[in-house]
Coordinates of N, CA and C in Angstrom, one line a residue:
Chain A
N180 N 52.3 -33.1 -79.4 CA 52.9 -31.8 -80.0 C 52.0 -31.5 -81.2
A181 N 50.8 -31.0 -81.0 CA 49.9 -30.7 -82.1 C 50.4 -29.5 -82.9
G182 N 50.7 -29.8 -84.2 CA 51.1 -28.7 -85.1 C 49.9 -28.0 -85.7
V183 N 50.1 -27.3 -86.8 CA 49.0 -26.7 -87.5 C 48.1 -27.7 -88.2
M184 N 46.8 -27.7 -88.0 CA 45.9 -28.7 -88.6 C 45.1 -28.0 -89.7
Q185 N 45.0 -28.7 -90.8 CA 44.1 -28.2 -91.8 C 43.2 -29.4 -92.3
N186 N 41.9 -29.0 -92.6 CA 41.1 -30.0 -93.2 C 40.0 -29.3 -94.1
P187 N 39.6 -30.0 -95.1 CA 40.0 -31.3 -95.5 C 41.4 -31.3 -96.2
R188 N 42.0 -32.4 -96.3 CA 43.3 -32.4 -97.1 C 43.1 -32.3 -98.6
H189 N 42.0 -32.9 -99.0 CA 41.6 -32.8 -100.4 C 40.2 -32.5 -100.5
L190 N 39.9 -31.6 -101.5 CA 38.5 -31.1 -101.7 C 38.2 -31.0 -103.1
V191 N 37.2 -31.6 -103.6 CA 36.8 -31.5 -105.0 C 35.5 -30.8 -105.1
R192 N 35.4 -29.8 -105.9 CA 34.2 -29.0 -106.1 C 33.9 -28.9 -107.6
R193 N 32.7 -28.7 -107.9 CA 32.3 -28.4 -109.3 C 32.2 -26.9 -109.4
R194 N 32.4 -26.4 -110.6 CA 32.3 -24.9 -110.9 C 31.0 -24.4 -110.3
G195 N 31.1 -23.3 -109.6 CA 29.9 -22.6 -109.1 C 29.6 -23.0 -107.6
Q196 N 30.2 -24.1 -107.1 CA 30.0 -24.4 -105.7 C 30.9 -23.6 -104.8
E197 N 30.7 -23.8 -103.5 CA 31.5 -23.1 -102.5 C 32.5 -24.1 -101.9
A198 N 33.6 -23.5 -101.6 CA 34.7 -24.3 -100.9 C 35.0 -23.7 -99.5
R199 N 35.0 -24.5 -98.5 CA 35.4 -24.0 -97.2 C 36.6 -24.8 -96.7
L200 N 37.7 -24.1 -96.4 CA 38.9 -24.7 -95.9 C 39.1 -24.2 -94.5
R201 N 39.5 -25.2 -93.6 CA 39.6 -24.9 -92.2 C 41.1 -25.0 -91.7
C202 N 41.4 -24.2 -90.8 CA 42.8 -24.2 -90.2 C 42.7 -24.0 -88.7
S203 N 43.3 -24.9 -88.0 CA 43.5 -24.7 -86.5 C 45.0 -24.4 -86.2
P204 N 45.3 -23.3 -85.6 CA 46.7 -23.0 -85.5 C 47.4 -23.8 -84.4
M205 N 48.7 -23.8 -84.4 CA 49.5 -24.5 -83.4 C 49.1 -23.9 -82.0
K206 N 49.1 -24.8 -81.0 CA 48.8 -24.4 -79.6 C 49.6 -23.2 -79.2
G207 N 48.9 -22.2 -78.7 CA 49.6 -21.0 -78.2 C 49.8 -19.9 -79.2
H208 N 49.4 -20.2 -80.5 CA 49.5 -19.2 -81.6 C 48.1 -18.6 -81.8
S209 N 48.1 -17.3 -82.0 CA 46.8 -16.6 -82.3 C 46.9 -15.9 -83.6
H210 N 47.9 -16.1 -84.4 CA 48.1 -15.4 -85.6 C 48.1 -16.4 -86.8
V211 N 47.3 -16.2 -87.7 CA 47.1 -17.2 -88.8 C 47.3 -16.5 -90.2
Y212 N 47.9 -17.2 -91.1 CA 48.2 -16.7 -92.4 C 47.7 -17.7 -93.4
W213 N 47.2 -17.3 -94.5 CA 46.8 -18.2 -95.6 C 47.6 -17.9 -96.8
Y214 N 48.1 -18.9 -97.5 CA 48.9 -18.8 -98.7 C 48.3 -19.8 -99.8
R215 N 48.5 -19.4 -101.0 CA 48.0 -20.2 -102.1 C 49.2 -20.6 -103.0
Q216 N 49.3 -21.9 -103.4 CA 50.3 -22.4 -104.2 C 49.7 -23.0 -105.5
L217 N 49.9 -22.3 -106.6 CA 49.5 -22.8 -107.9 C 50.5 -23.9 -108.3
P218 N 50.2 -24.8 -109.2 CA 51.1 -25.8 -109.6 C 52.4 -25.3 -110.1
E219 N 53.5 -25.9 -109.6 CA 54.9 -25.5 -110.1 C 55.2 -24.1 -109.7
E220 N 54.6 -23.5 -108.7 CA 55.0 -22.2 -108.3 C 55.2 -22.1 -106.8
G221 N 55.8 -21.0 -106.3 CA 55.9 -20.8 -104.9 C 54.6 -20.4 -104.3
L222 N 54.7 -20.3 -103.0 CA 53.5 -19.9 -102.2 C 53.3 -18.3 -102.3
K223 N 52.1 -17.9 -102.4 CA 51.7 -16.5 -102.5 C 50.8 -16.2 -101.3
F224 N 51.1 -15.1 -100.6 CA 50.4 -14.7 -99.4 C 49.0 -14.2 -99.8
M225 N 48.0 -14.6 -99.0 CA 46.6 -14.2 -99.3 C 46.1 -13.2 -98.2
V226 N 46.1 -13.7 -96.9 CA 45.5 -13.0 -95.8 C 46.1 -13.3 -94.5
Y227 N 46.1 -12.3 -93.6 CA 46.7 -12.5 -92.2 C 45.6 -12.1 -91.3
L228 N 45.3 -13.0 -90.3 CA 44.3 -12.8 -89.3 C 44.8 -13.0 -87.9
Q229 N 44.2 -12.3 -87.0 CA 44.2 -12.6 -85.6 C 42.8 -12.9 -85.2
K230 N 42.6 -13.4 -84.0 CA 41.3 -13.7 -83.5 C 40.3 -12.5 -83.7
E231 N 39.3 -12.8 -84.5 CA 38.2 -11.9 -84.7 C 38.6 -10.6 -85.6
N232 N 39.8 -10.6 -86.1 CA 40.3 -9.5 -86.9 C 41.0 -9.9 -88.1
I233 N 40.7 -9.2 -89.2 CA 41.6 -9.4 -90.4 C 42.6 -8.2 -90.4
I234 N 43.9 -8.6 -90.4 CA 44.9 -7.6 -90.3 C 45.4 -7.1 -91.6
D235 N 45.6 -8.1 -92.5 CA 46.1 -7.7 -93.9 C 45.5 -8.7 -94.9
E236 N 44.8 -8.2 -95.8 CA 44.2 -9.0 -96.8 C 44.6 -8.6 -98.2
S237 N 45.8 -8.0 -98.3 CA 46.3 -7.4 -99.5 C 46.5 -8.5 -100.6
G238 N 46.6 -9.8 -100.3 CA 46.8 -10.8 -101.3 C 45.5 -11.5 -101.7
M239 N 44.4 -11.1 -101.1 CA 43.1 -11.8 -101.4 C 42.5 -11.3 -102.7
P240 N 42.0 -12.1 -103.6 CA 41.3 -11.7 -104.7 C 40.1 -10.8 -104.2
K241 N 39.7 -9.8 -104.9 CA 38.7 -8.9 -104.4 C 37.3 -9.5 -104.4
E242 N 37.0 -10.5 -105.2 CA 35.7 -11.1 -105.2 C 35.8 -12.6 -104.9
R243 N 34.8 -13.1 -104.3 CA 34.5 -14.6 -104.1 C 35.3 -15.1 -102.9
F244 N 36.4 -14.5 -102.5 CA 37.2 -15.0 -101.4 C 37.0 -14.2 -100.1
S245 N 36.9 -15.0 -99.0 CA 36.8 -14.3 -97.7 C 37.4 -15.2 -96.7
A246 N 37.8 -14.6 -95.6 CA 38.4 -15.3 -94.5 C 38.0 -14.8 -93.2
E247 N 38.0 -15.7 -92.2 CA 37.6 -15.3 -90.8 C 38.4 -16.2 -89.8
F248 N 38.5 -15.6 -88.7 CA 39.1 -16.4 -87.5 C 38.3 -16.0 -86.3
P249 N 37.3 -16.7 -86.0 CA 36.4 -16.4 -84.9 C 37.0 -16.6 -83.6
K250 N 36.4 -16.1 -82.6 CA 36.9 -16.2 -81.2 C 37.0 -17.6 -80.8
E251 N 36.1 -18.4 -81.2 CA 36.1 -19.9 -80.9 C 36.2 -20.6 -82.3
G252 N 37.0 -21.6 -82.4 CA 37.0 -22.4 -83.6 C 38.1 -22.1 -84.5
P253 N 38.2 -22.8 -85.6 CA 39.3 -22.6 -86.6 C 39.1 -21.4 -87.4
S254 N 40.2 -21.1 -88.1 CA 40.1 -20.1 -89.2 C 39.5 -20.7 -90.4
I255 N 38.7 -20.0 -91.1 CA 38.0 -20.5 -92.3 C 38.4 -19.6 -93.5
L256 N 38.8 -20.3 -94.6 CA 39.0 -19.6 -95.9 C 37.8 -20.1 -96.8
R257 N 37.0 -19.1 -97.3 CA 35.8 -19.5 -98.0 C 36.0 -18.9 -99.4
I258 N 35.7 -19.8 -100.4 CA 35.7 -19.4 -101.8 C 34.3 -19.7 -102.4
Q259 N 33.7 -18.7 -102.8 CA 32.3 -18.8 -103.4 C 32.4 -19.0 -104.9
Q260 N 31.5 -19.7 -105.4 CA 31.3 -19.8 -106.9 C 32.7 -20.2 -107.5
V261 N 33.3 -21.3 -107.1 CA 34.6 -21.6 -107.5 C 34.7 -21.8 -109.0
V262 N 35.9 -21.4 -109.6 CA 36.2 -21.6 -111.0 C 37.4 -22.5 -111.1
R263 N 37.7 -23.0 -112.3 CA 38.8 -23.9 -112.5 C 40.1 -23.3 -112.0
G264 N 40.3 -22.0 -112.2 CA 41.5 -21.3 -111.8 C 41.8 -21.2 -110.3
D265 N 40.7 -21.6 -109.5 CA 40.9 -21.7 -108.1 C 41.6 -23.0 -107.7
S266 N 41.8 -23.9 -108.6 CA 42.4 -25.2 -108.3 C 43.9 -24.9 -107.8
A267 N 44.2 -25.3 -106.7 CA 45.5 -25.0 -106.1 C 45.7 -25.7 -104.7
A268 N 46.8 -25.6 -104.1 CA 47.0 -26.0 -102.8 C 46.9 -24.8 -101.9
Y269 N 46.2 -24.8 -100.8 CA 46.0 -23.7 -99.9 C 46.6 -24.1 -98.6
F270 N 47.6 -23.3 -98.2 CA 48.3 -23.6 -96.9 C 48.0 -22.5 -95.9
C271 N 47.9 -23.0 -94.7 CA 47.7 -22.2 -93.5 C 49.0 -22.2 -92.7
A272 N 49.4 -21.1 -92.1 CA 50.5 -21.1 -91.2 C 50.1 -20.3 -90.0
S273 N 50.8 -20.6 -88.9 CA 50.5 -19.8 -87.6 C 51.8 -19.4 -87.0
S274 N 51.7 -18.4 -86.2 CA 52.9 -17.9 -85.5 C 52.5 -17.2 -84.2
L275 N 53.5 -16.8 -83.4 CA 53.3 -16.0 -82.3 C 53.0 -14.5 -82.6
G276 N 53.3 -14.1 -83.8 CA 52.9 -12.8 -84.3 C 54.0 -11.7 -84.0
L277 N 55.0 -12.1 -83.3 CA 56.1 -11.1 -83.0 C 56.9 -10.9 -84.2
A278 N 57.7 -9.8 -84.2 CA 58.5 -9.5 -85.4 C 59.5 -10.7 -85.5
G279 N 59.5 -11.2 -86.8 CA 60.5 -12.3 -87.1 C 60.0 -13.6 -86.6
S280 N 58.8 -13.8 -86.0 CA 58.4 -15.1 -85.6 C 58.3 -16.0 -86.7
T281 N 58.8 -17.2 -86.5 CA 58.7 -18.3 -87.5 C 57.3 -18.7 -87.7
Q282 N 56.9 -18.9 -89.0 CA 55.6 -19.4 -89.3 C 55.7 -20.9 -89.6
Y283 N 54.8 -21.6 -88.9 CA 54.7 -23.0 -89.0 C 53.5 -23.4 -89.9
F284 N 53.7 -24.3 -90.8 CA 52.7 -24.6 -91.8 C 51.9 -25.8 -91.5
G285 N 50.7 -25.8 -91.9 CA 49.9 -27.0 -91.9 C 50.1 -27.8 -93.2
P286 N 49.5 -29.0 -93.3 CA 49.8 -29.9 -94.5 C 49.1 -29.4 -95.8
G287 N 48.3 -28.4 -95.7 CA 47.7 -27.9 -96.9 C 46.4 -28.6 -97.3
T288 N 45.5 -27.9 -98.0 CA 44.3 -28.4 -98.6 C 44.5 -28.3 -100.1
R289 N 44.3 -29.4 -100.8 CA 44.4 -29.4 -102.3 C 43.0 -29.3 -102.8
L290 N 42.7 -28.2 -103.4 CA 41.4 -27.9 -104.0 C 41.4 -28.2 -105.5
T291 N 40.5 -29.1 -105.9 CA 40.4 -29.4 -107.4 C 39.0 -28.9 -107.8
V292 N 38.9 -28.1 -108.8 CA 37.6 -27.6 -109.3 C 37.4 -28.3 -110.7
L293 N 36.3 -29.1 -110.7 CA 36.0 -29.8 -112.0 C 35.2 -28.9 -112.9
Chain B
A44 N 58.1 -3.1 -102.6 CA 57.7 -4.5 -102.4 C 59.0 -5.3 -102.5
Q45 N 59.0 -6.4 -101.8 CA 60.1 -7.3 -101.8 C 60.0 -8.4 -102.9
T46 N 61.1 -8.8 -103.5 CA 61.1 -9.9 -104.4 C 62.1 -10.9 -104.0
V47 N 61.9 -12.2 -104.3 CA 62.8 -13.2 -104.0 C 63.0 -14.1 -105.2
T48 N 64.3 -14.3 -105.6 CA 64.6 -15.0 -106.9 C 65.4 -16.2 -106.6
Q49 N 65.0 -17.4 -107.1 CA 65.7 -18.6 -107.0 C 66.0 -19.0 -108.5
S50 N 67.3 -18.8 -108.9 CA 67.6 -18.9 -110.3 C 67.8 -20.3 -110.8
Q51 N 67.8 -21.3 -109.9 CA 68.0 -22.7 -110.3 C 66.7 -23.5 -110.2
P52 N 66.0 -23.7 -111.3 CA 64.7 -24.4 -111.2 C 64.9 -25.9 -110.7
E53 N 66.0 -26.5 -111.1 CA 66.2 -27.9 -110.7 C 67.7 -28.1 -110.5
M54 N 68.0 -29.0 -109.5 CA 69.4 -29.4 -109.3 C 69.4 -30.8 -108.9
S55 N 70.6 -31.5 -109.1 CA 70.7 -32.8 -108.6 C 72.1 -33.0 -107.9
V56 N 72.2 -33.9 -107.0 CA 73.4 -34.2 -106.3 C 73.5 -35.6 -106.0
Q57 N 74.7 -36.2 -105.9 CA 74.9 -37.6 -105.5 C 74.8 -37.6 -104.0
E58 N 74.2 -38.7 -103.5 CA 74.2 -39.0 -102.1 C 75.5 -38.8 -101.5
A59 N 75.6 -38.2 -100.3 CA 76.8 -37.9 -99.5 C 77.6 -36.7 -100.0
E60 N 77.2 -36.2 -101.2 CA 77.9 -35.0 -101.7 C 77.3 -33.7 -101.1
T61 N 77.9 -32.6 -101.4 CA 77.4 -31.3 -101.0 C 76.8 -30.5 -102.1
V62 N 75.8 -29.8 -101.8 CA 75.1 -29.0 -102.9 C 74.7 -27.6 -102.3
T63 N 74.8 -26.6 -103.2 CA 74.4 -25.2 -102.7 C 73.3 -24.7 -103.6
L64 N 72.2 -24.2 -102.9 CA 71.1 -23.7 -103.6 C 71.1 -22.1 -103.5
S65 N 70.9 -21.4 -104.6 CA 71.0 -20.0 -104.6 C 69.7 -19.3 -104.3
C66 N 69.8 -18.1 -103.7 CA 68.7 -17.2 -103.5 C 69.1 -15.8 -103.4
T67 N 68.5 -14.9 -104.2 CA 68.8 -13.5 -104.1 C 67.4 -12.8 -103.8
Y68 N 67.5 -11.6 -103.2 CA 66.3 -10.9 -102.9 C 66.5 -9.4 -103.1
D69 N 65.4 -8.7 -103.2 CA 65.5 -7.3 -103.4 C 64.6 -6.6 -102.3
T70 N 65.2 -5.7 -101.6 CA 64.5 -5.0 -100.5 C 65.2 -3.7 -100.2
S71 N 64.4 -2.7 -99.7 CA 65.0 -1.5 -99.2 C 65.1 -1.5 -97.7
E72 N 64.6 -2.6 -97.1 CA 64.6 -2.7 -95.6 C 66.1 -3.0 -95.2
N73 N 66.3 -2.6 -93.9 CA 67.7 -2.9 -93.3 C 67.6 -4.1 -92.4
N74 N 66.5 -4.2 -91.7 CA 66.3 -5.3 -90.8 C 65.2 -6.2 -91.3
Y75 N 65.5 -7.5 -91.4 CA 64.5 -8.5 -91.9 C 65.0 -9.9 -91.5
Y76 N 64.2 -10.8 -92.0 CA 64.5 -12.2 -91.7 C 64.4 -13.0 -93.0
L77 N 65.3 -14.1 -93.1 CA 65.3 -14.9 -94.2 C 65.1 -16.4 -93.8
F78 N 64.5 -17.1 -94.6 CA 64.1 -18.5 -94.3 C 64.4 -19.4 -95.5
W79 N 64.7 -20.7 -95.2 CA 64.6 -21.7 -96.2 C 63.6 -22.8 -95.7
Y80 N 62.6 -23.1 -96.6 CA 61.6 -24.1 -96.3 C 61.8 -25.2 -97.3
K81 N 61.5 -26.4 -96.8 CA 61.6 -27.6 -97.7 C 60.2 -28.2 -97.9
Q82 N 59.9 -28.6 -99.1 CA 58.6 -29.2 -99.4 C 58.8 -30.5 -100.1
P83 N 58.8 -31.6 -99.3 CA 59.0 -32.9 -99.9 C 57.7 -33.3 -100.7
P84 N 57.7 -34.5 -101.3 CA 56.6 -34.9 -102.1 C 55.3 -34.9 -101.3
S85 N 55.3 -35.1 -100.0 CA 54.1 -35.0 -99.2 C 53.5 -33.6 -99.2
R86 N 54.2 -32.6 -99.7 CA 53.8 -31.2 -99.9 C 53.7 -30.4 -98.5
Q87 N 54.1 -31.0 -97.4 CA 54.2 -30.3 -96.2 C 55.3 -29.3 -96.2
M88 N 55.1 -28.1 -95.8 CA 56.2 -27.1 -95.7 C 56.9 -27.2 -94.4
I89 N 58.2 -27.5 -94.5 CA 59.0 -27.7 -93.3 C 60.1 -26.7 -93.2
L90 N 60.2 -26.0 -92.1 CA 61.3 -25.0 -91.9 C 62.6 -25.7 -91.8
V91 N 63.6 -25.3 -92.6 CA 64.9 -25.8 -92.6 C 65.9 -25.0 -91.8
I92 N 65.8 -23.7 -92.0 CA 66.8 -22.8 -91.3 C 66.3 -21.3 -91.5
R93 N 66.7 -20.5 -90.5 CA 66.3 -19.1 -90.6 C 67.6 -18.2 -90.2
Q94 N 67.5 -17.0 -90.7 CA 68.7 -16.1 -90.5 C 68.1 -14.7 -90.2
E95 N 68.6 -14.1 -89.1 CA 68.3 -12.7 -88.9 C 69.3 -11.8 -89.6
A96 N 68.8 -10.8 -90.3 CA 69.7 -9.9 -91.1 C 70.7 -9.1 -90.2
Y97 N 70.3 -8.9 -89.0 CA 71.2 -8.1 -88.1 C 72.4 -9.0 -87.6
K98 N 72.3 -10.3 -87.8 CA 73.4 -11.2 -87.3 C 74.4 -11.4 -88.5
Q99 N 75.6 -11.2 -88.2 CA 76.6 -11.4 -89.2 C 77.0 -12.9 -89.3
Q100 N 76.8 -13.6 -88.2 CA 77.2 -15.0 -88.3 C 76.1 -15.8 -89.1
N101 N 76.6 -16.7 -89.9 CA 75.7 -17.5 -90.8 C 75.1 -18.6 -89.9
A102 N 73.8 -18.8 -90.1 CA 73.1 -19.8 -89.4 C 73.5 -21.2 -89.8
T103 N 73.4 -22.2 -88.9 CA 73.7 -23.6 -89.2 C 72.7 -24.4 -88.4
E104 N 72.3 -25.5 -89.1 CA 71.4 -26.5 -88.4 C 71.8 -27.9 -88.9
N105 N 72.7 -28.5 -88.2 CA 73.2 -29.9 -88.5 C 73.8 -29.8 -89.9
R106 N 73.3 -30.5 -90.9 CA 73.9 -30.6 -92.2 C 73.6 -29.4 -93.1
F107 N 72.8 -28.5 -92.6 CA 72.3 -27.3 -93.4 C 73.0 -26.1 -92.8
S108 N 73.5 -25.3 -93.8 CA 74.1 -24.0 -93.4 C 73.8 -23.0 -94.5
V109 N 73.9 -21.7 -94.1 CA 73.6 -20.7 -95.1 C 74.9 -19.8 -95.3
N110 N 74.9 -19.2 -96.5 CA 75.9 -18.1 -96.7 C 75.1 -16.8 -97.0
F111 N 75.1 -16.0 -95.9 CA 74.3 -14.8 -96.0 C 75.2 -13.6 -96.3
Q112 N 75.0 -13.0 -97.5 CA 75.8 -11.9 -97.9 C 74.8 -10.7 -98.0
K113 N 74.8 -9.9 -96.9 CA 73.8 -8.8 -96.9 C 74.0 -7.8 -98.0
A114 N 75.2 -7.4 -98.2 CA 75.4 -6.3 -99.2 C 75.0 -6.8 -100.6
A115 N 75.3 -8.0 -100.9 CA 74.9 -8.6 -102.2 C 73.5 -9.1 -102.2
K116 N 72.8 -9.0 -101.1 CA 71.4 -9.5 -101.0 C 71.3 -11.0 -101.5
S117 N 72.2 -11.8 -100.9 CA 72.2 -13.2 -101.3 C 72.1 -14.1 -100.1
F118 N 71.4 -15.2 -100.3 CA 71.2 -16.1 -99.1 C 71.1 -17.5 -99.6
S119 N 72.3 -18.1 -99.8 CA 72.3 -19.5 -100.3 C 72.3 -20.5 -99.2
L120 N 71.8 -21.7 -99.6 CA 71.7 -22.8 -98.7 C 72.6 -23.9 -99.1
K121 N 73.5 -24.4 -98.1 CA 74.4 -25.5 -98.4 C 73.9 -26.7 -97.6
I122 N 73.8 -27.8 -98.4 CA 73.4 -29.1 -97.8 C 74.6 -30.0 -97.9
S123 N 75.1 -30.4 -96.7 CA 76.3 -31.3 -96.7 C 75.8 -32.7 -96.5
D124 N 76.7 -33.6 -97.0 CA 76.4 -35.1 -96.8 C 74.9 -35.3 -97.2
S125 N 74.6 -35.0 -98.4 CA 73.2 -35.1 -98.9 C 72.6 -36.5 -98.7
Q126 N 71.4 -36.6 -98.3 CA 70.7 -37.8 -98.1 C 69.5 -37.9 -99.0
L127 N 69.1 -39.2 -99.2 CA 67.9 -39.4 -100.2 C 66.7 -38.6 -99.7
G128 N 66.5 -38.5 -98.4 CA 65.4 -37.8 -97.8 C 65.4 -36.3 -98.0
D129 N 66.6 -35.8 -98.5 CA 66.6 -34.3 -98.8 C 66.0 -34.0 -100.1
T130 N 65.6 -35.0 -100.9 CA 64.9 -34.8 -102.2 C 63.6 -34.0 -101.9
A131 N 63.5 -32.9 -102.5 CA 62.3 -32.0 -102.2 C 62.4 -30.7 -103.0
M132 N 61.3 -29.9 -103.0 CA 61.4 -28.5 -103.4 C 61.9 -27.7 -102.2
Y133 N 62.8 -26.7 -102.5 CA 63.3 -25.9 -101.5 C 62.9 -24.4 -101.9
F134 N 62.3 -23.7 -100.9 CA 61.9 -22.4 -101.1 C 62.6 -21.4 -100.2
C135 N 63.1 -20.4 -100.7 CA 63.7 -19.3 -100.0 C 62.6 -18.2 -99.7
A136 N 62.6 -17.6 -98.5 CA 61.5 -16.7 -98.2 C 62.1 -15.5 -97.4
F137 N 61.4 -14.4 -97.5 CA 61.8 -13.1 -96.9 C 60.7 -12.6 -96.0
M138 N 61.0 -12.1 -94.9 CA 60.0 -11.5 -94.0 C 60.6 -10.1 -93.4
K139 N 59.7 -9.1 -93.5 CA 60.1 -7.8 -93.0 C 60.1 -7.9 -91.5
N140 N 60.8 -6.9 -90.9 CA 60.9 -6.9 -89.4 C 59.8 -6.2 -88.8
N141 N 58.6 -6.6 -89.0 CA 57.4 -6.0 -88.4 C 56.6 -7.2 -87.8
A142 N 55.9 -6.9 -86.7 CA 55.1 -7.9 -86.1 C 54.1 -8.4 -87.1
G143 N 53.9 -9.7 -87.1 CA 52.9 -10.4 -87.9 C 53.1 -10.3 -89.4
N144 N 54.3 -10.1 -89.9 CA 54.4 -9.9 -91.3 C 54.4 -11.2 -92.1
M145 N 54.0 -11.0 -93.4 CA 53.9 -12.2 -94.3 C 55.2 -12.6 -94.8
L146 N 55.3 -13.8 -95.3 CA 56.4 -14.3 -96.0 C 56.3 -14.1 -97.5
T147 N 57.4 -13.7 -98.1 CA 57.5 -13.6 -99.6 C 58.4 -14.7 -100.1
F148 N 57.9 -15.6 -100.9 CA 58.6 -16.7 -101.3 C 59.2 -16.6 -102.7
G149 N 60.3 -17.3 -102.9 CA 60.9 -17.5 -104.3 C 60.1 -18.6 -105.0
G150 N 60.5 -18.8 -106.2 CA 59.8 -19.8 -107.1 C 60.2 -21.2 -106.8
G151 N 61.2 -21.4 -106.0 CA 61.6 -22.8 -105.6 C 62.7 -23.4 -106.5
T152 N 63.4 -24.3 -105.9 CA 64.4 -25.2 -106.6 C 64.1 -26.6 -106.3
R153 N 63.9 -27.4 -107.3 CA 63.7 -28.8 -107.1 C 65.0 -29.6 -107.0
L154 N 65.2 -30.2 -105.9 CA 66.5 -30.9 -105.6 C 66.2 -32.4 -105.7
M155 N 67.0 -33.1 -106.4 CA 67.0 -34.5 -106.5 C 68.3 -35.1 -106.0
V156 N 68.2 -35.9 -105.0 CA 69.4 -36.6 -104.4 C 69.5 -38.0 -105.0
K157 N 70.5 -38.3 -105.7 CA 70.6 -39.6 -106.4 C 71.5 -40.6 -105.6
P158 N 71.0 -41.8 -105.6 CA 71.8 -42.8 -104.8 C 73.1 -43.2 -105.6

């Protein structure tokens, strides 16, 4: 019963480097959501993707952040030129995409920027 | 835009006792969904319970139940017979009734179950 998979679980980058976070949705799900959790806060929506399409990126910072969900392979959240403020836990969730569909979460990637 | 408020940053309860976590939300939508997620120290987000706004009956899942008051826009979580494994952050979340919609989360309540 493979759930949502994320890797790496922990990622350390120096300021100015690039971070790539991967997410494989639950089997049968083709809708992926990325959320960011800053320390001691709730999760904040970043972007919603279907295969080969970005549906809603209203929560994504305008610069340095991008996301994709190719036809083959996992969804990727990419952060260029990381800064210390990017340090957070990044969670991926997947669902069937129907109205009210439950979103199931991966274990998250904890990004630390030195 | 929707907002979700959890007014209790921290709570504690004795093992085997009952505790209620509060959640209020603000929306102009009539149809929507509400969720409680649990985040234990492992940081994995685990679905606890969900409620459809069009259903008047309160959802229950074993020891977990909700008190959904639509007019008051309130969605509290009751945990009965608390267990040590219930120690976690609990997040209330709102979803509009559209396909593929995002979750809007509250700030969380840290629950400590004491032996």
